[in-house]
CSV table of C-alpha atoms in Angstrom, one decimal:
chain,number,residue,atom,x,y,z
A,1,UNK,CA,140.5,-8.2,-36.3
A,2,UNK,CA,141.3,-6.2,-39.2
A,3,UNK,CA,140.9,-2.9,-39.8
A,4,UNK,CA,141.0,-0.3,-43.2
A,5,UNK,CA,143.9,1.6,-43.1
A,6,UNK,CA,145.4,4.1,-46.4
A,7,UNK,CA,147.0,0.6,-47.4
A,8,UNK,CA,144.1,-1.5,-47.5
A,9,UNK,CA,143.0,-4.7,-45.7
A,10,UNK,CA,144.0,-7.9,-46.2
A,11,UNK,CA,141.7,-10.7,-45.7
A,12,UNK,CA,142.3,-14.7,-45.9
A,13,UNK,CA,139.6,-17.1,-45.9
A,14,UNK,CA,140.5,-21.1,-45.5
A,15,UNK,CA,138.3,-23.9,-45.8
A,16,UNK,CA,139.7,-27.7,-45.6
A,17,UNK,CA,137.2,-30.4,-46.5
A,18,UNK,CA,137.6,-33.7,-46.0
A,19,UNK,CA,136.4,-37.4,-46.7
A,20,UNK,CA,134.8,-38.6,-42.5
A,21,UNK,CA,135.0,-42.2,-42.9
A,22,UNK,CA,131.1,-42.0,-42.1
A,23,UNK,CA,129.8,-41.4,-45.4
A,24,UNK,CA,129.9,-38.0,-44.6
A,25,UNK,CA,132.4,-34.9,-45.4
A,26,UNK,CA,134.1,-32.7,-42.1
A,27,UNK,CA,135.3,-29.5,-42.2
A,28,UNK,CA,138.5,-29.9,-40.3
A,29,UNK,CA,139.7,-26.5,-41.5
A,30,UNK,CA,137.4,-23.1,-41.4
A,31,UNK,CA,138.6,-20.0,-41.2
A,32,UNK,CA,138.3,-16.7,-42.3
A,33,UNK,CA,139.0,-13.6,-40.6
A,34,UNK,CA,138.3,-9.3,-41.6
A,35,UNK,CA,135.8,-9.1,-44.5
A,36,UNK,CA,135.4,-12.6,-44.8
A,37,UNK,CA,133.2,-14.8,-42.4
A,38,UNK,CA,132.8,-18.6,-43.1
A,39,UNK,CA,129.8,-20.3,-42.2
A,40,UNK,CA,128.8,-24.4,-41.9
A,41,UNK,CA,125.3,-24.8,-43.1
A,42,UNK,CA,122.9,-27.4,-42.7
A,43,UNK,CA,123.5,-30.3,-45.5
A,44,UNK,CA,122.1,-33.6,-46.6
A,45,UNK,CA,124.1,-36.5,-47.4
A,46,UNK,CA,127.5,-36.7,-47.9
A,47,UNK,CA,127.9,-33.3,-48.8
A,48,UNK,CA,129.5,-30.2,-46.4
A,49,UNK,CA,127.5,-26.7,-47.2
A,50,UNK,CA,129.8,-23.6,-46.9
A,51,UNK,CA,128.6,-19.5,-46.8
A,52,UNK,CA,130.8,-17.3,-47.2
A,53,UNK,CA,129.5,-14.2,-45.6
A,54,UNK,CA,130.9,-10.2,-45.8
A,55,UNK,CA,131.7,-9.0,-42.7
A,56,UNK,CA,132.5,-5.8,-44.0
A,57,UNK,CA,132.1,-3.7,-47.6
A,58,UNK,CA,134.1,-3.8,-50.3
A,59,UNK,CA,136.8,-5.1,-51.5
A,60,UNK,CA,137.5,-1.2,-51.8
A,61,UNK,CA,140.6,0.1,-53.4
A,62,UNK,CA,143.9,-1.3,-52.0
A,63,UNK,CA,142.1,-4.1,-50.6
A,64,UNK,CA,143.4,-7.5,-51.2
A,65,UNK,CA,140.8,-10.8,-50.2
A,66,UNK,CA,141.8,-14.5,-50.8
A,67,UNK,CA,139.6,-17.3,-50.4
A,68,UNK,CA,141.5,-20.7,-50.5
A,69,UNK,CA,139.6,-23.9,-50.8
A,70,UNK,CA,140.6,-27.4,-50.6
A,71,UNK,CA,138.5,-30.5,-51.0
A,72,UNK,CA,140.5,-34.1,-50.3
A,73,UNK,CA,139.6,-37.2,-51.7
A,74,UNK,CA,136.2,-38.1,-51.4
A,75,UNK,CA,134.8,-35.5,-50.1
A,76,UNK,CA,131.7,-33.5,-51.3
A,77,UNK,CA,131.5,-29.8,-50.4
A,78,UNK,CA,129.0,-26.9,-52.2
A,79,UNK,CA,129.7,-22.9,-51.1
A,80,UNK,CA,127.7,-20.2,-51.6
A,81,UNK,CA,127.9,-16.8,-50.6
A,82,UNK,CA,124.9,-15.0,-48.8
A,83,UNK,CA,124.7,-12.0,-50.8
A,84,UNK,CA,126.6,-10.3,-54.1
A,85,UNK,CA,130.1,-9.1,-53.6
A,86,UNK,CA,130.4,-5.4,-54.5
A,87,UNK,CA,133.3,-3.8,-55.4
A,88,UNK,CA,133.8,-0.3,-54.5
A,89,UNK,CA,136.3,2.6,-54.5
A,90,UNK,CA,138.1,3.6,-51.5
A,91,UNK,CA,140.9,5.9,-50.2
A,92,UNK,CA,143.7,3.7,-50.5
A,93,UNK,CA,144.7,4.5,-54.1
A,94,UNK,CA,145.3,1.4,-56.5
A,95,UNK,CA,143.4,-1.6,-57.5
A,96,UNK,CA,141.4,-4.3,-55.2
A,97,UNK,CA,142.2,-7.9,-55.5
A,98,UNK,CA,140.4,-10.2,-55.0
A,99,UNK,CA,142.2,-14.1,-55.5
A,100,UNK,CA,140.5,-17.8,-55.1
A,101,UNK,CA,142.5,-20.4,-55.1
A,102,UNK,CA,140.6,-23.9,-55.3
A,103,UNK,CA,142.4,-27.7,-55.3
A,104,UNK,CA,140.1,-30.7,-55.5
A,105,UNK,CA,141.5,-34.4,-55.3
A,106,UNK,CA,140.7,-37.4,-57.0
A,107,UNK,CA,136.7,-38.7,-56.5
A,108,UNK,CA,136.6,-35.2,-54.3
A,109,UNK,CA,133.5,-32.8,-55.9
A,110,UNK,CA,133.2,-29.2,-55.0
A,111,UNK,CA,130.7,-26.8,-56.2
A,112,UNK,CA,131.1,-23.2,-55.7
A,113,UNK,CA,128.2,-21.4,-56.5
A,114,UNK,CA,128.9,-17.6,-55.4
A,115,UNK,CA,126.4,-14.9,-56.1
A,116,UNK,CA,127.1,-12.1,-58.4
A,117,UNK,CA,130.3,-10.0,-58.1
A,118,UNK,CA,129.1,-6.2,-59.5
A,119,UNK,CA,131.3,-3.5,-60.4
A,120,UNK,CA,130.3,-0.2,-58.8
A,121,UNK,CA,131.3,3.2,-60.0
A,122,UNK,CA,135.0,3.9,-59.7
A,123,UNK,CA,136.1,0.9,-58.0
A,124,UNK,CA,138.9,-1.1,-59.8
A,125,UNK,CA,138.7,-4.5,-59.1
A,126,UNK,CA,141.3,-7.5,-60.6
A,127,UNK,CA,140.1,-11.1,-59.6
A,128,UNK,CA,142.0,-14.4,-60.0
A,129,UNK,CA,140.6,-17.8,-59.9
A,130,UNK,CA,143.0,-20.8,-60.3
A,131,UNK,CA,141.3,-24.2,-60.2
A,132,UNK,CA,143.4,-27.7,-59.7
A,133,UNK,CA,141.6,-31.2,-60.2
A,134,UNK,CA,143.0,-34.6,-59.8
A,135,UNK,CA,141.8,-36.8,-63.0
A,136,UNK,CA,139.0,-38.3,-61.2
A,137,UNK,CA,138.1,-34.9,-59.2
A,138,UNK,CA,134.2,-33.5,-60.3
A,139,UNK,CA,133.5,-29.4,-60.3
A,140,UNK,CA,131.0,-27.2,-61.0
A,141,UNK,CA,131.9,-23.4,-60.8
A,142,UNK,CA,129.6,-20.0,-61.5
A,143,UNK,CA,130.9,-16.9,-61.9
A,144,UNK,CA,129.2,-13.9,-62.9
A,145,UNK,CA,129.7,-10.2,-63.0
A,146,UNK,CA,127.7,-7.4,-63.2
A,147,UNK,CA,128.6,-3.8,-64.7
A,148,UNK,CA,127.7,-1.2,-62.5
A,149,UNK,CA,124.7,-1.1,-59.9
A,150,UNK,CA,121.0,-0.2,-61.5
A,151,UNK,CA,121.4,2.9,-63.8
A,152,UNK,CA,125.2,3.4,-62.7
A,153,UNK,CA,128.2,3.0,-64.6
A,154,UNK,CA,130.6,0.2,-64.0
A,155,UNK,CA,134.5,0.3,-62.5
A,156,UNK,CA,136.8,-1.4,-64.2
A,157,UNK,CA,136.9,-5.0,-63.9
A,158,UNK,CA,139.5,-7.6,-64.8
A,159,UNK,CA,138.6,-11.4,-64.4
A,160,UNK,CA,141.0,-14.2,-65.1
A,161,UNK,CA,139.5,-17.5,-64.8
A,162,UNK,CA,142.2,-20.9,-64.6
A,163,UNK,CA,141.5,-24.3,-64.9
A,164,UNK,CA,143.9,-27.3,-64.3
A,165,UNK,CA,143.7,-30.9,-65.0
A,166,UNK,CA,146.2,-33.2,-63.9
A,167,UNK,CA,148.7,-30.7,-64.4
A,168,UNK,CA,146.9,-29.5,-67.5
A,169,UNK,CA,145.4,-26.3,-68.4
A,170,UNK,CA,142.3,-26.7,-69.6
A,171,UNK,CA,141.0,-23.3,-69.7
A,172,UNK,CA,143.0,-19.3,-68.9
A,173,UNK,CA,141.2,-16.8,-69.9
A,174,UNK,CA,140.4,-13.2,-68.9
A,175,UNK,CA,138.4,-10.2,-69.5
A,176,UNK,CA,138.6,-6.9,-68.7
A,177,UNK,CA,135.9,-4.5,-69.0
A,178,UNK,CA,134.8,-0.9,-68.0
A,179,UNK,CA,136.9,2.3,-67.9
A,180,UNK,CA,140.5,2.0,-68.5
A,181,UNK,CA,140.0,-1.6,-70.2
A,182,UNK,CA,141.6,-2.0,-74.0
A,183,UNK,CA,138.8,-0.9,-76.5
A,184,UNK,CA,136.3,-3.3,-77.6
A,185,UNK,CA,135.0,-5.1,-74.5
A,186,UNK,CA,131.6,-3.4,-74.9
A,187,UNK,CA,131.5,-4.2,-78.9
A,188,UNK,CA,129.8,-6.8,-80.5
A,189,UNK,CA,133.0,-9.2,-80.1
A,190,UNK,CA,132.6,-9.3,-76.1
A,191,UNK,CA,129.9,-8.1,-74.2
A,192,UNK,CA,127.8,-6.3,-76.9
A,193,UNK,CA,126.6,-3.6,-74.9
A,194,UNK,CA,125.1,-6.4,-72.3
A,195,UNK,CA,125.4,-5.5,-68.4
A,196,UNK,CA,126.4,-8.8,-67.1
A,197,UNK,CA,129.0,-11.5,-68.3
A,198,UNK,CA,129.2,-15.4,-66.0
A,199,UNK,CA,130.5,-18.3,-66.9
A,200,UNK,CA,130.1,-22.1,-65.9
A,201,UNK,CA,132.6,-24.7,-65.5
A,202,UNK,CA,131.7,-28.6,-65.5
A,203,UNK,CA,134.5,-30.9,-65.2
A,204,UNK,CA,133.5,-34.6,-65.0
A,205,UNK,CA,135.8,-37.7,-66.0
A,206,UNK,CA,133.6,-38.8,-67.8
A,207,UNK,CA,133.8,-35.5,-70.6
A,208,UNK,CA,137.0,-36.8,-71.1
A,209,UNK,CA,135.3,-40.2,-73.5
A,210,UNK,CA,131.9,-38.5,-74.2
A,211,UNK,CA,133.0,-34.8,-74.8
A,212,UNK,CA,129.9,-32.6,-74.8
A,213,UNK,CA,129.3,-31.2,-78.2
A,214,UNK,CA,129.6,-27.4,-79.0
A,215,UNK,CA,125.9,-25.7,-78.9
A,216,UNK,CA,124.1,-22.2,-79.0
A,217,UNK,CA,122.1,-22.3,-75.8
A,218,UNK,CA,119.6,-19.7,-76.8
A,219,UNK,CA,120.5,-15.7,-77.4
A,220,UNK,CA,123.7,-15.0,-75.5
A,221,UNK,CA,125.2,-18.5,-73.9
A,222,UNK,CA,127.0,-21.3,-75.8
A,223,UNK,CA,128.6,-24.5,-74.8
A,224,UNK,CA,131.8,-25.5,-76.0
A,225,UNK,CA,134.1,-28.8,-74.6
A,226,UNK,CA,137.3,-28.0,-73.3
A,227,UNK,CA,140.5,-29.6,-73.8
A,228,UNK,CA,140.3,-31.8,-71.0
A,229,UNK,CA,137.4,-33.5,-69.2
A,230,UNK,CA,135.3,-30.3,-68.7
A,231,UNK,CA,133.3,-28.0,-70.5
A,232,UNK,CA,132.3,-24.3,-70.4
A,233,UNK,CA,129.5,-22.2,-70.6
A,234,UNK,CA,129.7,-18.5,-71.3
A,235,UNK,CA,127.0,-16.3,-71.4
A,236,UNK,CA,126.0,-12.4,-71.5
A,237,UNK,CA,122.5,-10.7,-70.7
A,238,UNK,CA,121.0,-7.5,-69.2
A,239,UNK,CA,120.8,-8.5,-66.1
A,240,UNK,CA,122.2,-10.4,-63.1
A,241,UNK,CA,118.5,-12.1,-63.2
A,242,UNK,CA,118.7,-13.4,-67.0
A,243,UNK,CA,121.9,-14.3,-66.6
A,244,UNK,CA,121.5,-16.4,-63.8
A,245,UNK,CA,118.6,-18.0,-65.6
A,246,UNK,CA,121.2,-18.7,-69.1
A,247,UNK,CA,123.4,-20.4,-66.6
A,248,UNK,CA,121.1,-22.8,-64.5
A,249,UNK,CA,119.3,-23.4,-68.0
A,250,UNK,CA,122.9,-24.9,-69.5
A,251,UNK,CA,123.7,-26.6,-66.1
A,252,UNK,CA,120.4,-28.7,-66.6
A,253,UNK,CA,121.1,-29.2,-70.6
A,254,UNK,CA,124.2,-31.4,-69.6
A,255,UNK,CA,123.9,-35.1,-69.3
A,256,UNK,CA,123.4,-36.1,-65.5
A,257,UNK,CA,126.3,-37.7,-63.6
């Protein structure tokens, strides 16, 4: 078990899924440990359902949390998380991390669908997510952040969101926002005084002949193709409850696989 010390805890989550041979996906591989708790959940067809629950609060100042996640060929798996992640301050001095680290092979499909990550007063939070797909692998990934808890002001927050094809960057970008964070992230070039940020990645092979085409999707979210077989939704709103609505809006505007 771990427990918080002046140094922080460190937490690993792993989750392996795999291809049965049954028309089915297996979870040879599930653990977690600390703050993170892994949990099967009842699916349908071929797919594996994951939850990833907190154990514990935070990540809190000197924390460090990695979630690894690994789908093999033909498998289908779809993780949630149970409740928002929030990020707090703590004793330890120094910044949390928080890293996910995500690999899907060829024909494998993952969807990772966490709820929102929010930024609490005086908490300093840097997360990493680095995505690998084979050519033929098919992803749909949510994340969204939230400044600061109702009527607080946010921590700061840094994101960086990576996305490999075939070798190939398709998308690195980051953000960092809140106290501390280089001057115009609240202006009208970034977040334009809006409380929370997500962002949507769709990779299909099929993007890579029939590229989606670049669109406004309403006030605050746009669509643009990436340079690859994928595609990217950003969006800003008020809320964690309009922006979940923006997102699941432009997941339904694609063309079905």
């Amino acid at each position: 078990m771990n427990v918080r010390t002046g140094a922080g805890v460190r937490s690993l989550a792993r989750i392996v899924a795999r291809d049965d041979g049954r028309g089915g996906t297996s979870l040879p591989v599930l653990e977690s440990d600390g703050p993170l708790a892994l949990r099967r959940t009842r699916a349908t067809g071929s797919e594996a359902r994951v939850m990833l629950v907190g154990a514990m609060s935070g990540p809190l100042g000197g924390d460090h949390f990695t979630v690894e996640g690994r789908v093999e060929e033909g498998a289908r798996l779809s993780v949630g998380s149970a409740a928002a992640t929030i990020a707090l301050p703590g004793q330890a001095k120094g910044e949390a991390r928080y890293d996910v680290r995500l690999d899907v092979a060829d024909h494998g499909e993952l969807y990772w669908l966490p709820e929102q990550l929010i930024s609490a007063r005086g908490s300093d939070l840097y997360v990493t997510t680095r995505v690998e797909l084979a050519p033929t692998a098919r992803l749909v990934l949510r994340e969204e952040q939230v400044l600061g808890r109702v009527g607080e002001e946010p921590g700061r927050l840094t994101s960086r969101l990576t996305v490999r094809v075939a070798g190939r960057a398709v998308l690195d970008q980051e953000l960092a926002c809140g106290p501390g964070a280089p001057g115009g992230w609240d202006g009208p070039a970034v977040l334009a005084g809006q409380r929370a940020v997500g962002q949507l990645v769709v990779a299909r092979p099929e993007f890579a002949a029939e590229p989606v085409a670049a669109t406004v999707l309403g006030e605050g979210a746009s669509l643009v193709p990436l340079a690859g077989p994928a595609a990217l939704v950003t969006a800003v709103a008020p809320d964690a409850r309009r922006l979940r609505r923006l997102l699941d809006e432009a997941l339904a505007s694609l063309p079905q696989p």
